[in-house]
Coordinates of C-alpha atoms in Angstrom, one line a residue:
Chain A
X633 CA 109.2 79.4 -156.3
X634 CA 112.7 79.2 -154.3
X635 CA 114.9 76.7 -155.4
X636 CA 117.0 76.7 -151.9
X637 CA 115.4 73.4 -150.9
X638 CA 117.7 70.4 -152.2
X639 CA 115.7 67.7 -150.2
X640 CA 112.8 68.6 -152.4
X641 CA 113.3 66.1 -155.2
X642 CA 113.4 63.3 -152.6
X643 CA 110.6 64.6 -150.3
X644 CA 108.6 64.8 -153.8
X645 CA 109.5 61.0 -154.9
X646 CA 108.8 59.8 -151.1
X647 CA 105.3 61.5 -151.6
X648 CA 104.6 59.3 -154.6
X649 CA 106.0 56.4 -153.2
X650 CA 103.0 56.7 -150.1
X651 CA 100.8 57.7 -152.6
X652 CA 101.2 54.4 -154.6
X653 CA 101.4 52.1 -151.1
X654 CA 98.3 53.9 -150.3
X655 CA 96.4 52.9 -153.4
X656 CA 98.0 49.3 -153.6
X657 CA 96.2 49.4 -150.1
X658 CA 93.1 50.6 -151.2
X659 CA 93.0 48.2 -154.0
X660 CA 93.4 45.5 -151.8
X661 CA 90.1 46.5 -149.6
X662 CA 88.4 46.9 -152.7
X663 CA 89.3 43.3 -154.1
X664 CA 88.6 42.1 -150.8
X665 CA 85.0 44.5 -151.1
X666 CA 84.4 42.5 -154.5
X667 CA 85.0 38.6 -152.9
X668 CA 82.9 40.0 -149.9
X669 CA 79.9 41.3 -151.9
X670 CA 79.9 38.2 -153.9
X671 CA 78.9 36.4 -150.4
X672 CA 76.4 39.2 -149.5
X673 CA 74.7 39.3 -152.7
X674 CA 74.2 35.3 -152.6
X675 CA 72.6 36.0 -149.6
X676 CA 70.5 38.8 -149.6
X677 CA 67.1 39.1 -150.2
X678 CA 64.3 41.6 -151.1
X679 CA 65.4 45.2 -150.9
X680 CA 69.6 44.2 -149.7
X681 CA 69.9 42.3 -152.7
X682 CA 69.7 44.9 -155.0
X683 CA 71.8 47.5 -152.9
X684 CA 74.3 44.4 -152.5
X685 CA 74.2 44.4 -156.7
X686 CA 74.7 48.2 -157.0
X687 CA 77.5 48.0 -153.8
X688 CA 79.0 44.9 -155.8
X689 CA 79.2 46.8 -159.1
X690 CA 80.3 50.2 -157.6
X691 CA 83.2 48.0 -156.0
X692 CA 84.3 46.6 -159.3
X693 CA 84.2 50.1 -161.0
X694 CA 86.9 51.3 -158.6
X695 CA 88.9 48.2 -158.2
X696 CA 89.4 48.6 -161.9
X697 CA 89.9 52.7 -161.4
X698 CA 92.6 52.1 -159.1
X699 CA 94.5 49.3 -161.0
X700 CA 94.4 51.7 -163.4
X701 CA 95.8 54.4 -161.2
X702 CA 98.3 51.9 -159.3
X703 CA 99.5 51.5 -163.2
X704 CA 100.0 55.5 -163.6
X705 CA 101.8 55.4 -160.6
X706 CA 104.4 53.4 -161.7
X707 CA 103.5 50.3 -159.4
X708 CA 102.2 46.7 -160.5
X709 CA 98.5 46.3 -159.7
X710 CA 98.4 43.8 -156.7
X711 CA 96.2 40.4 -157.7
X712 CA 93.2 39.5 -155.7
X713 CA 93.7 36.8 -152.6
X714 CA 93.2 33.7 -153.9
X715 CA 90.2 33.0 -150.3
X716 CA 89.8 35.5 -147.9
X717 CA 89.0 34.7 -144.5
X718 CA 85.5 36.2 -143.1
X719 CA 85.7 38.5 -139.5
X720 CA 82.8 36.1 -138.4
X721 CA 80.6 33.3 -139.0
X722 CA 78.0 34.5 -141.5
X723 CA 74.9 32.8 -140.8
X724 CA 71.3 34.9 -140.3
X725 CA 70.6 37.9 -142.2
X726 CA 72.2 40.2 -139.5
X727 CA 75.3 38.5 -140.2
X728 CA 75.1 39.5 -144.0
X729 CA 74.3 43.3 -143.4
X730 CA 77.4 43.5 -140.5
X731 CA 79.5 41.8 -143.1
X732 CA 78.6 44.2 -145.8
X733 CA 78.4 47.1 -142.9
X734 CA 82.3 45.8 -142.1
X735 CA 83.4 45.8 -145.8
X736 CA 82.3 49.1 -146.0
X737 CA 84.5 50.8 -143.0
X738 CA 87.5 49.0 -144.3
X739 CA 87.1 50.3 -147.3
X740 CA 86.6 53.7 -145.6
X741 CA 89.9 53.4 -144.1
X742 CA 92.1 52.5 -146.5
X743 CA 90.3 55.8 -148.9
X744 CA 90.9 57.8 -145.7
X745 CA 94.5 57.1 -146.2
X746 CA 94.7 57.6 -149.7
X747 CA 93.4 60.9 -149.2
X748 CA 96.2 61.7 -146.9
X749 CA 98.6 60.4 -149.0
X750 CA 97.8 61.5 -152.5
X751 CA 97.4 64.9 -153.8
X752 CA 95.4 66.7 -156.7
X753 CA 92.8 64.2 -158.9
X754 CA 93.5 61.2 -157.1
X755 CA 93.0 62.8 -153.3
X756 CA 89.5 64.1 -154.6
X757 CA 88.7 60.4 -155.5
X758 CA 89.6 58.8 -152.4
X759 CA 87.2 61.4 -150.8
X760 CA 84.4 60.9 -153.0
X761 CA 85.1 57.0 -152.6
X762 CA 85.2 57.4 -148.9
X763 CA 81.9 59.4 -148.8
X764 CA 80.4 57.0 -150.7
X765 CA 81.7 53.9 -148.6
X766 CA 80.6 55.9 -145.6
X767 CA 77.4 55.7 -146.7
X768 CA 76.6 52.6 -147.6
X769 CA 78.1 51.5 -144.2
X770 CA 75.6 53.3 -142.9
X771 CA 72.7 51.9 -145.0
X772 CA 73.9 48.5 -143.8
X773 CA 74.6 49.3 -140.0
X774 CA 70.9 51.7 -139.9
X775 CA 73.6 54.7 -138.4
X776 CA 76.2 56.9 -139.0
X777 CA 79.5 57.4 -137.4
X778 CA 80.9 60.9 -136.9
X779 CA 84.2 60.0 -138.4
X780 CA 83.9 57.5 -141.1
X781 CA 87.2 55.9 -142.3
X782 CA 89.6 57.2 -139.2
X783 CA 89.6 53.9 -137.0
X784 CA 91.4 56.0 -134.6
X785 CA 88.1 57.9 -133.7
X786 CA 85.7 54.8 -134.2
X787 CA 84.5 54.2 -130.6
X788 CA 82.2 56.9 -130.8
X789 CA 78.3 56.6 -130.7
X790 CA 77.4 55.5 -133.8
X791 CA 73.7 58.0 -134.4
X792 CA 71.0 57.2 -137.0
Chain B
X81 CA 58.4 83.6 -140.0
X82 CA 60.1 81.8 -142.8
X83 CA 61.7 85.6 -144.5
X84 CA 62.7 85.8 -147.7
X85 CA 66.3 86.2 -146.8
X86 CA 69.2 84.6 -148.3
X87 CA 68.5 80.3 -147.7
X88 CA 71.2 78.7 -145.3
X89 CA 72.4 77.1 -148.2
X90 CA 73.9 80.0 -150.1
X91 CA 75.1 81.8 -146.5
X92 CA 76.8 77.8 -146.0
X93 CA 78.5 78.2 -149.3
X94 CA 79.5 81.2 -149.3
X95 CA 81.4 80.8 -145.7
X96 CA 82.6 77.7 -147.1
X97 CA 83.8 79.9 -150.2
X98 CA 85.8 81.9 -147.7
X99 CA 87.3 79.0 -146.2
X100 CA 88.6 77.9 -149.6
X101 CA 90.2 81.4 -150.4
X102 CA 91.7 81.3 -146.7
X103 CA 92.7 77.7 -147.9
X104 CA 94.8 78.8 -150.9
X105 CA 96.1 82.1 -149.9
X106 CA 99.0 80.4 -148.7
X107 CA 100.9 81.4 -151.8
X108 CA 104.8 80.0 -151.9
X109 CA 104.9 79.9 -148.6
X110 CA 104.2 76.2 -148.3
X111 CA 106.8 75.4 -150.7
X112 CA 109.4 76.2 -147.8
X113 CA 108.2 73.2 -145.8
X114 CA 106.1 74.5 -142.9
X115 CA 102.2 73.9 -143.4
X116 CA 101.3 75.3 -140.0
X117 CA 100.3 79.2 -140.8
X118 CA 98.2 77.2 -143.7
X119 CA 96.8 74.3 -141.5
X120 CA 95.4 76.7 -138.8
X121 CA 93.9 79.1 -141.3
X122 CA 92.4 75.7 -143.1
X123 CA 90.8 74.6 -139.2
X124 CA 89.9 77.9 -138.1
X125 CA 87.5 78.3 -141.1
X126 CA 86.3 74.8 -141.3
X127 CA 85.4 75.1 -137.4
X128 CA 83.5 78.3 -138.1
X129 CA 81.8 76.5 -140.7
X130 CA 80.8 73.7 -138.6
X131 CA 79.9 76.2 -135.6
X132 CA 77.4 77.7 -138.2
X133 CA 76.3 74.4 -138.9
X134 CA 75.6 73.6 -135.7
X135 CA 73.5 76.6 -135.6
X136 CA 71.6 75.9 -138.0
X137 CA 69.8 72.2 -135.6
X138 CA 69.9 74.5 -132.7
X139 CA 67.3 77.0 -134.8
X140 CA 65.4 73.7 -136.5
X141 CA 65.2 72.0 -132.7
X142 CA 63.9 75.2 -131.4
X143 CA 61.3 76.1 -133.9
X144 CA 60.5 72.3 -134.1
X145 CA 60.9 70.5 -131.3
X146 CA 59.5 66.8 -132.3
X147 CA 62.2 66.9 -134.5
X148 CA 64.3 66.8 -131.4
X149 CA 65.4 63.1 -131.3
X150 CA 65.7 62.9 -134.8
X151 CA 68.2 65.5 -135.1
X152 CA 70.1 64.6 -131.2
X153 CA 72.3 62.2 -133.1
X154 CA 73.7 64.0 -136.2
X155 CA 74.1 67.2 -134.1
X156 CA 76.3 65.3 -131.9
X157 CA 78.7 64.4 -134.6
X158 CA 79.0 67.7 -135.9
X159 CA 79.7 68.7 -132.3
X160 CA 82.2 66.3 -132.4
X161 CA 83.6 67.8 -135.7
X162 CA 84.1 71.1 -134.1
X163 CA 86.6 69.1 -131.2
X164 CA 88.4 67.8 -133.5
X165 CA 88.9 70.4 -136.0
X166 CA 90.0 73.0 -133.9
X167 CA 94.0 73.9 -134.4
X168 CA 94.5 72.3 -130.6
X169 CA 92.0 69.6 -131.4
X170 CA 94.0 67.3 -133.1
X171 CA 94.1 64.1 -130.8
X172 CA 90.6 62.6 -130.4
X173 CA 90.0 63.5 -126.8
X174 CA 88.3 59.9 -124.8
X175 CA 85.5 61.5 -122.7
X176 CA 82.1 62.1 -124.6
X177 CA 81.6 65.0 -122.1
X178 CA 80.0 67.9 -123.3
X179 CA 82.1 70.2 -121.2
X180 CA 84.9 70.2 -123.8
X181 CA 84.2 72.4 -126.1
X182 CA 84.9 75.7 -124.4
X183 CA 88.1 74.3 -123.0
X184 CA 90.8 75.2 -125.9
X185 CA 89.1 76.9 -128.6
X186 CA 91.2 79.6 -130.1
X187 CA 90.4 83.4 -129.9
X188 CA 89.3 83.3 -133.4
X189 CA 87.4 80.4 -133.3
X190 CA 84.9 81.1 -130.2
X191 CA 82.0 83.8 -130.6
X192 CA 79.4 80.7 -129.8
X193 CA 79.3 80.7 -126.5
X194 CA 75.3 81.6 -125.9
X195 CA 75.8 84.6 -128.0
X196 CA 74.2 84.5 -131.5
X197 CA 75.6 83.0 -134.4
X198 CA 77.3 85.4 -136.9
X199 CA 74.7 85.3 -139.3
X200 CA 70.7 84.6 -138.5
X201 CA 69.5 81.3 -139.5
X202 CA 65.8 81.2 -140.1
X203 CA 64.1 78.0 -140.3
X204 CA 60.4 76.6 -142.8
X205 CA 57.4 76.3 -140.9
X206 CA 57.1 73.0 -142.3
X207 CA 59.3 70.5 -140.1
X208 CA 59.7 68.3 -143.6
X209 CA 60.9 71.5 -144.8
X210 CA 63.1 72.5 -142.4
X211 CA 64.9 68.9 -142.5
X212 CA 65.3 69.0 -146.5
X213 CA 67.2 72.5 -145.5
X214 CA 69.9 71.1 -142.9
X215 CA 69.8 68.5 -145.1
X216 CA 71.0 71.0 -148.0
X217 CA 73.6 72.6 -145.6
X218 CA 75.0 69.4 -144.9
X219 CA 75.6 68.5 -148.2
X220 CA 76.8 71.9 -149.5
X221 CA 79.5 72.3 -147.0
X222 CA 80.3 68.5 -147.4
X223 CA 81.3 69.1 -151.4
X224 CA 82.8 72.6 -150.4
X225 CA 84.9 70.9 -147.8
X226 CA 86.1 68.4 -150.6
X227 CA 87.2 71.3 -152.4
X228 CA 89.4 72.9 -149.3
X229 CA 91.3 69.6 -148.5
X230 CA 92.7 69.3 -151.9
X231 CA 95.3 72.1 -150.5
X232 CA 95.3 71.0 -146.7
X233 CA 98.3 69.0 -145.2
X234 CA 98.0 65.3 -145.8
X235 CA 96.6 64.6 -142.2
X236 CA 94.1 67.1 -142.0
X237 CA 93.2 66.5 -145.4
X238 CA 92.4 63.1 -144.6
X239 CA 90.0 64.3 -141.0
X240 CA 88.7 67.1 -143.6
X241 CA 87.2 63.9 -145.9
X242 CA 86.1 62.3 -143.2
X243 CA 83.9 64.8 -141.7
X244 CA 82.7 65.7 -145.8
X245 CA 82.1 62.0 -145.5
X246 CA 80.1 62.1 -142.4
X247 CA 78.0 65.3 -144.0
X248 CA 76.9 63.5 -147.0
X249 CA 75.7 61.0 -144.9
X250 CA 74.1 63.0 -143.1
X251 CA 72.6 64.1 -146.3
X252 CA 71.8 60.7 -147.2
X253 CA 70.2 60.0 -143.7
X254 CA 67.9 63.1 -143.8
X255 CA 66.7 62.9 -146.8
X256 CA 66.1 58.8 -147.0
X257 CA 63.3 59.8 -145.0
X258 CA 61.7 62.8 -145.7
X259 CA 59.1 64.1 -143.4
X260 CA 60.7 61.8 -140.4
X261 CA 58.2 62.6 -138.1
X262 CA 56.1 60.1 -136.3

C-alpha cells in the first residue's frame, strides 16, 4: 500500500484507456463475426448450418456483452461497417468453412488483446471468449493451432 | 496396472493450485512497478505444469501406442507451450527443431530431462479411457490457468489465455471423438 508513486493515477487511467481501445477492437471483430456468419449461415448446409446458427448467435451475445462493456468503460459503442469486404472469393463449400475458420482467428486476436489489456471480470471474459473462438476455428479448419489468438506465433503446424 | 492412486486430474489441479498461490503471493510488491519476481514465479509454475502435462502423452503413447499419431500433434503444441513459457522463452523462436528445449531452461524449471516426472502418472488400460483422461488434464489445467492469468502481467496474461485456449481445444478435439482409434 505505498503511496510514494505519483505516476500511479496516470499509469491507472492509461490502463483503462487500452482497456477500452482493446474492447472497441474486439467489438469490431465481433460485428464483423456477425456480417460474416450471416454469409456462412446462407450457405451452409447439413451439419455447418447449425454450428454456423449457434457460432452466429454466440457472436451476437457478445457483440451485445461488449457494447455493453465499451459503455461501462466510458467509451461510445463503435457501429457496425455499413459492407465489409470478404479476404477471398467465397465460392464452394471449402470457401465457406475457411471464411468462418478466418472469422474465428480474428476474433481470437482481438480477445487475446483484450486479455492483455484489461484486468479482473472483463480479462476472464476475453479468455473464455478466446477459448471459445479458438475452438470453433478449429471445428471449421479440422485442427488446432498451438497458440490461438497470438498472430505473432501463427506459422506453426496447425495438428488435428 | 491402472492403481487406485490419486487420478492425473486431481495431481493436475492441485500443481495448478500451487501455481496460483505462487501467482498471488506477490503481495504489495507489484504495486511498486516491477512485475518480474511475479512474472517468473507465474512461468516457472505454469512450465512445470505443462512439463507434467507432457508427461502425462509420453505415459498414454507408451502404454498405448496406436494412439501414437493421434496424440503426435497435440503433444507438439504443448511442447511448444513449454518454449514459450519458460522466463527466457519469451520470443517465439523460428526453427521447429526439437533440440530447443534443453537449450535455456532455468535451474528450476528442468528435472525432465529422461529422468522421471515428479509425480508418477499411471494410465487406463482402455485406450478410450486413457484419452477421456489427458483429455480431463487438458481441460483442468486450461480453467486453472484462466485463474493464474487474472494476476499475471498483461503480456503473459494474454500467452497464458492462449495456451488455456489451446487446452480446451484440446479438450474439445479429444473428446469430439471418443474412442479415436481406427
Amino acid at each position: 500500500m505505498t503511496r510514494s508513486q505519483p505516476s500511479q493515477p496516470a499509469r491507472q487511467e492509461s490502463a483503462s484507456a487500452r482497456a477500452l481501445t482493446a474492447a472497441q477492437a474486439a467489438l469490431a471483430a465481433e460485428h464483423a463475426a456477425v456480417y460474416g456468419y450471416g454469409l456462412v449461415g446462407a450457405r451452409a448446409t447439413g451439419p455447418r448450418a447449425n454450428e454456423a446458427r449457434d457460432a452466429y448467435g454466440g457472436h451476437l451475445a457478445r457483440r451485445d456483452a461488449l457494447t455493453r462493456t465499451v459503455r461501462g468503460l466510458g467509451g461510445v459503442p463503435r457501429p457496425a461497417e455499413a459492407a465489409y469486404t470478404l479476404p477471398f472469393e467465397v465460392r464452394t463449400p471449402a470457401d465457406v468453412e475457411r471464411l468462418a475458420a478466418e472469422i474465428e482467428e480474428r476474433v481470437a486476436g482481438a480477445y487475446s488483446d483484450l486479455v492483455r489489456a484489461a484486468e479482473g471480470p472483463l480479462r476472464r471474459e476475453a479468455a473464455d471468449a478466446l477459448s471459445q473462438a479458438a475452438v470453433r476455428a478449429a471445428r471449421w479448419r479440422g485442427g488446432g493451432v498451438a497458440f490461438p489468438g497470438l498472430a505473432e506465433r501463427s506459422d506453426r503446424a496447425r495438428h488435428s | 496396472m491402472p492403481w487406485t492412486t490419486p487420478s492425473r486430474r486431481s495431481l493436475l489441479a492441485t500443481a495448478a493450485g500451487a501455481a496460483l498461490l505462487t501467482g498471488c503471493s506477490g503481495g504489495g510488491r507489484s504495486a511498486s512497478g516491477s512485475d518480474a519476481p511475479l512474472e517468473r514465479r507465474v512461468r516457472e509454475a505454469a512450465v512445470r505444469d505443462s512439463e507434467a502435462l507432457l508427461e502425462r502423452y509420453d505415459a498414454t503413447v507408451r502404454a498405448h501406442p496406436a494412439l501414437g499419431p493421434r496424440l503426435a500433434p497435440l503433444r507438439a503444441a504443448v511442447a511448444e507451450h513449454v518454449g514459450a513459457l519458460r522466463p527466457d522463452g519469451a520470443r517465439p523462436t523460428p526453427s521447429p527443431g526439437g533440440s530447443r528445449a534443453a537449450a535455456g531452461a532455468p535451474q528450476g524449471a528442468r528435472g525432465a530431462k529422461g529422468a522421471p516426472a515428479i509425480v508418477a502418472v499411471t494410465v487406463p488400460d482402455q485406450p478410450a479411457e486413457a484419452v477421456a483422461e489427458l483429455a480431463d488434464a487438458e481441460r483442468g489445467l486450461a480453467e486453472a490457468r484462466v485463474q493464474v492469468l487474472a494476476d499475471a502481467p498483461g503480456e503473459l496474461a494474454r500467452l497464458l489465455a492462449s495456451v488455456a485456449a489451446c487446452g480446451i481445444v484440446h479438450h474439445h478435439l479429444l473428446t469430439s471423438n471418443p474412442g479415436g482409434q481406427e
